[in-house]
Amino acid sequence: MHNPIHHPLLQSLVNTLRETALSPLIFRHTIKEITKILLYESLKDMPLKSKTINTWHGEQKVGLIDESEIMVVSVLRAGLPMHDAVIETLSQSKSGFLGIKRDESTHQSHLYYDRVEDCSGKIVIMVDPMIATGGSLCDAIEVVKNKGAGRIISLNIIASPEGIQKVESRYGEVEIFIAQIDEGLDENKFIIPGLGDAGDRAYNTL
Ligand code: PRP
């Protein structure tokens, strides 16, 4: 299930990323701003857990998100600024990291690093700016499902229609929150118009 979010602020921030002259610092910063909006949308139905705390006028019961139930999993490298944005907000959540790289000639994704703990019953928030063919996200979902993930939320900035379709046909239960769906893929399986290589742009690599 995917949830495109229609909001002028979000649209403007995504379009800001399309400017190639953006410095890596502003590119990462803008990604983080977008991620906070996606996170806000994705948690709008999150139940609050009652907890007694000491307030300025004594003990009070308040409702809090149980962050110990949340694990944030990013796909290297481009997911890292998004990861930072989520754990700035949910500072008690756990983290996991997956290295997944697309082969430049076959366009097949390949998992080369897995640092995700058992996530039995947890709400897993996956972050990666781009869904192109959808292969990387499918690989990442498979890893967290095999480690017991309960609810799976995916925060993504841009996607191709075919990439979204692939992920949804395999993993209909995953809740995808997406800022912008672009036109499609070119012959090299890059999103058009897209952002270019988000990992390279975020970290000034080629
Ligand atoms: C990009 C992007 C996604 C993936 C999307 O990463 O961040 O992880 O491609 O493509 P897909 O949907 O066709 O699998 P890339 O493989 O370029 O790795 P990088 O971030 O290390 O550059």
GROMACS .gro file of C-alpha atoms and ligand atoms in nm:
model
  228
    1MET     CA    1   0.000   0.000   0.000
    2HIS     CA    2   0.149   0.335  -0.090
    3ASN     CA    3   0.051   0.675   0.038
    4PRO     CA    4   0.155   0.965  -0.183
    5ILE     CA    5   0.149   1.285   0.021
    6HIS     CA    6   0.021   1.591  -0.162
    7HIS     CA    7   0.147   1.906   0.002
    8PRO     CA    8   0.305   2.216  -0.156
    9LEU     CA    9   0.582   2.227   0.105
   10LEU     CA   10   0.679   1.869   0.032
   11GLN     CA   11   0.660   1.923  -0.343
   12SER     CA   12   0.877   2.232  -0.318
   13LEU     CA   13   1.139   2.055  -0.106
   14VAL     CA   14   1.155   1.760  -0.347
   15ASN     CA   15   1.191   1.994  -0.644
   16THR     CA   16   1.469   2.178  -0.458
   17LEU     CA   17   1.664   1.849  -0.461
   18ARG     CA   18   1.644   1.835  -0.841
   19GLU     CA   19   1.877   2.137  -0.880
   20THR     CA   20   2.217   1.987  -0.960
   21ALA     CA   21   2.411   2.286  -0.819
   22LEU     CA   22   2.291   2.207  -0.465
   23SER     CA   23   2.584   2.149  -0.229
   24PRO     CA   24   2.604   1.810  -0.055
   25LEU     CA   25   2.530   1.984   0.276
   26ILE     CA   26   2.205   2.139   0.150
   27PHE     CA   27   2.116   1.818  -0.034
   28ARG     CA   28   2.142   1.621   0.292
   29HIS     CA   29   1.965   1.893   0.486
   30THR     CA   30   1.673   1.900   0.242
   31ILE     CA   31   1.647   1.521   0.252
   32LYS     CA   32   1.623   1.543   0.630
   33GLU     CA   33   1.346   1.804   0.615
   34ILE     CA   34   1.148   1.587   0.373
   35THR     CA   35   1.201   1.282   0.592
   36LYS     CA   36   1.055   1.457   0.897
   37ILE     CA   37   0.737   1.528   0.700
   38LEU     CA   38   0.715   1.168   0.578
   39LEU     CA   39   0.769   1.043   0.933
   40TYR     CA   40   0.497   1.273   1.067
   41GLU     CA   41   0.252   1.135   0.811
   42SER     CA   42   0.349   0.774   0.867
   43LEU     CA   43   0.292   0.787   1.242
   44LYS     CA   44  -0.041   0.962   1.243
   45ASP     CA   45  -0.227   0.650   1.367
   46MET     CA   46   0.037   0.544   1.617
   47PRO     CA   47  -0.120   0.453   1.953
   48LEU     CA   48   0.020   0.625   2.260
   49LYS     CA   49   0.129   0.428   2.564
   50SER     CA   50   0.031   0.561   2.904
   51LYS     CA   51   0.323   0.645   3.131
   52THR     CA   52   0.344   0.818   3.469
   53ILE     CA   53   0.602   1.096   3.474
   54ASN     CA   54   0.704   1.369   3.716
   55THR     CA   55   0.574   1.702   3.595
   56TRP     CA   56   0.610   2.048   3.750
   57HIS     CA   57   0.295   1.985   3.950
   58GLY     CA   58   0.343   1.628   4.050
   59GLU     CA   59   0.298   1.286   3.895
   60GLN     CA   60   0.085   1.276   3.582
   61LYS     CA   61  -0.013   1.005   3.337
   62VAL     CA   62   0.076   1.106   2.982
   63GLY     CA   63   0.063   0.935   2.645
   64LEU     CA   64   0.395   0.866   2.470
   65ILE     CA   65   0.500   0.673   2.161
   66ASP     CA   66   0.675   0.356   2.277
   67GLU     CA   67   1.000   0.415   2.089
   68SER     CA   68   1.151   0.090   2.217
   69GLU     CA   69   0.914  -0.084   1.974
   70ILE     CA   70   1.060   0.100   1.674
   71MET     CA   71   1.363   0.009   1.466
   72VAL     CA   72   1.491   0.241   1.193
   73VAL     CA   73   1.663   0.060   0.906
   74SER     CA   74   1.846   0.252   0.637
   75VAL     CA   75   1.983   0.138   0.304
   76LEU     CA   76   2.340   0.262   0.249
   77ARG     CA   77   2.443   0.501   0.140
   78ALA     CA   78   2.167   0.737   0.037
   79GLY     CA   79   1.944   0.637   0.328
   80LEU     CA   80   2.184   0.778   0.587
   81PRO     CA   81   2.061   1.141   0.598
   82MET     CA   82   1.705   1.006   0.625
   83HIS     CA   83   1.815   0.777   0.907
   84ASP     CA   84   1.962   1.073   1.097
   85ALA     CA   85   1.639   1.268   1.059
   86VAL     CA   86   1.427   0.984   1.202
   87ILE     CA   87   1.649   0.914   1.502
   88GLU     CA   88   1.671   1.286   1.583
   89THR     CA   89   1.294   1.268   1.637
   90LEU     CA   90   1.267   0.913   1.777
   91SER     CA   91   1.582   0.921   1.987
   92GLN     CA   92   1.503   0.601   2.180
   93SER     CA   93   1.446   0.385   1.872
   94LYS     CA   94   1.687   0.111   1.766
   95SER     CA   95   1.885   0.126   1.443
   96GLY     CA   96   1.983  -0.118   1.173
   97PHE     CA   97   2.184  -0.076   0.852
   98LEU     CA   98   2.179  -0.258   0.521
   99GLY     CA   99   2.433  -0.217   0.243
  100ILE     CA  100   2.259  -0.274  -0.090
  101LYS     CA  101   2.410  -0.171  -0.421
  102ARG     CA  102   2.275  -0.197  -0.772
  103ASP     CA  103   2.503  -0.355  -1.028
  104GLU     CA  104   2.552  -0.083  -1.289
  105SER     CA  105   2.524  -0.316  -1.588
  106THR     CA  106   2.257  -0.567  -1.481
  107HIS     CA  107   2.069  -0.319  -1.254
  108GLN     CA  108   2.020  -0.604  -1.008
  109SER     CA  109   2.045  -0.512  -0.641
  110HIS     CA  110   2.296  -0.694  -0.425
  111LEU     CA  111   2.307  -0.710  -0.043
  112TYR     CA  112   2.668  -0.668   0.078
  113TYR     CA  113   2.624  -0.567   0.443
  114ASP     CA  114   2.364  -0.661   0.703
  115ARG     CA  115   2.376  -0.498   1.045
  116VAL     CA  116   2.012  -0.545   1.144
  117GLU     CA  117   1.938  -0.715   1.474
  118ASP     CA  118   1.643  -0.943   1.539
  119CYS     CA  119   1.337  -0.720   1.508
  120SER     CA  120   1.065  -0.960   1.624
  121GLY     CA  121   0.735  -0.779   1.653
  122LYS     CA  122   0.891  -0.437   1.606
  123ILE     CA  123   0.766  -0.153   1.392
  124VAL     CA  124   1.041  -0.121   1.133
  125ILE     CA  125   1.079   0.215   0.960
  126MET     CA  126   1.285   0.166   0.643
  127VAL     CA  127   1.445   0.468   0.478
  128ASP     CA  128   1.589   0.508   0.128
  129PRO     CA  129   1.532   0.816  -0.092
  130MET     CA  130   1.470   0.625  -0.413
  131ILE     CA  131   1.267   0.336  -0.547
  132ALA     CA  132   1.382   0.284  -0.907
  133THR     CA  133   1.329  -0.079  -1.014
  134GLY     CA  134   1.223  -0.160  -0.657
  135GLY     CA  135   1.486  -0.433  -0.628
  136SER     CA  136   1.673  -0.272  -0.336
  137LEU     CA  137   1.360  -0.213  -0.133
  138CYS     CA  138   1.239  -0.570  -0.197
  139ASP     CA  139   1.576  -0.704  -0.075
  140ALA     CA  140   1.560  -0.483   0.234
  141ILE     CA  141   1.202  -0.587   0.313
  142GLU     CA  142   1.297  -0.953   0.279
  143VAL     CA  143   1.580  -0.909   0.532
  144VAL     CA  144   1.362  -0.743   0.797
  145LYS     CA  145   1.075  -0.987   0.743
  146ASN     CA  146   1.316  -1.276   0.798
  147LYS     CA  147   1.424  -1.110   1.122
  148GLY     CA  148   1.065  -1.096   1.246
  149ALA     CA  149   0.952  -0.742   1.168
  150GLY     CA  150   0.590  -0.674   1.265
  151ARG     CA  151   0.464  -0.361   1.093
  152ILE     CA  152   0.687  -0.235   0.811
  153ILE     CA  153   0.681   0.132   0.709
  154SER     CA  154   0.892   0.256   0.418
  155LEU     CA  155   0.977   0.626   0.381
  156ASN     CA  156   1.089   0.720   0.030
  157ILE     CA  157   1.134   1.049  -0.147
  158ILE     CA  158   1.090   0.961  -0.514
  159ALA     CA  159   0.985   0.648  -0.697
  160SER     CA  160   0.908   0.522  -1.042
  161PRO     CA  161   0.555   0.384  -1.094
  162GLU     CA  162   0.703   0.046  -1.196
  163GLY     CA  163   0.923   0.029  -0.884
  164ILE     CA  164   0.626   0.097  -0.654
  165GLN     CA  165   0.420  -0.159  -0.843
  166LYS     CA  166   0.690  -0.425  -0.801
  167VAL     CA  167   0.719  -0.369  -0.426
  168GLU     CA  168   0.343  -0.359  -0.377
  169SER     CA  169   0.281  -0.675  -0.576
  170ARG     CA  170   0.530  -0.866  -0.359
  171TYR     CA  171   0.476  -0.699  -0.024
  172GLY     CA  172   0.128  -0.551  -0.016
  173GLU     CA  173   0.143  -0.522   0.362
  174VAL     CA  174   0.430  -0.271   0.358
  175GLU     CA  175   0.314   0.088   0.414
  176ILE     CA  176   0.504   0.310   0.170
  177PHE     CA  177   0.501   0.686   0.235
  178ILE     CA  178   0.625   0.865  -0.071
  179ALA     CA  179   0.687   1.232  -0.142
  180GLN     CA  180   0.675   1.222  -0.524
  181ILE     CA  181   0.609   0.962  -0.794
  182ASP     CA  182   0.808   1.045  -1.107
  183GLU     CA  183   0.745   0.957  -1.473
  184GLY     CA  184   0.937   0.632  -1.506
  185LEU     CA  185   1.276   0.476  -1.571
  186ASP     CA  186   1.525   0.536  -1.851
  187GLU     CA  187   1.721   0.262  -2.031
  188ASN     CA  188   1.974   0.256  -1.744
  189LYS     CA  189   1.695   0.220  -1.488
  190PHE     CA  190   1.742   0.569  -1.348
  191ILE     CA  191   1.431   0.754  -1.237
  192ILE     CA  192   1.318   1.024  -1.483
  193PRO     CA  193   1.331   1.313  -1.404
  194GLY     CA  194   1.468   1.191  -1.069
  195LEU     CA  195   1.755   1.332  -0.865
  196GLY     CA  196   2.058   1.158  -1.012
  197ASP     CA  197   2.253   0.931  -0.777
  198ALA     CA  198   2.138   1.041  -0.431
  199GLY     CA  199   2.428   0.864  -0.255
  200ASP     CA  200   2.684   1.046  -0.469
  201ARG     CA  201   2.508   1.379  -0.431
  202ALA     CA  202   2.477   1.347  -0.053
  203TYR     CA  203   2.842   1.252   0.002
  204ASN     CA  204   3.020   1.419  -0.292
  205THR     CA  205   3.140   1.098  -0.451
  206LEU     CA  206   3.131   0.979  -0.811
  207PRP     C1  207   2.019   0.372  -0.507
  207PRP     C2  208   1.908   0.413  -0.411
  207PRP     C3  209   1.837   0.284  -0.383
  207PRP     C4  210   1.852   0.210  -0.512
  207PRP     C5  211   1.724   0.217  -0.589
  207PRP     O1  212   2.126   0.318  -0.439
  207PRP     O2  213   1.955   0.477  -0.295
  207PRP     O3  214   1.897   0.211  -0.276
  207PRP     O4  215   1.957   0.274  -0.590
  207PRP     O5  216   1.732   0.139  -0.706
  207PRP     P1  217   1.641   0.010  -0.727
  207PRP     O6  218   1.504   0.042  -0.682
  207PRP     O7  219   1.650  -0.011  -0.878
  207PRP     O8  220   1.701  -0.106  -0.654
  207PRP     P2  221   2.262   0.267  -0.513
  207PRP     O9  222   2.246   0.125  -0.556
  207PRP    O10  223   2.299   0.364  -0.619
  207PRP    O11  224   2.366   0.264  -0.392
  207PRP     P3  225   2.443   0.387  -0.326
  207PRP    O12  226   2.345   0.463  -0.239
  207PRP    O13  227   2.550   0.323  -0.245
  207PRP    O14  228   2.496   0.474  -0.438
   0.00000   0.00000   0.00000
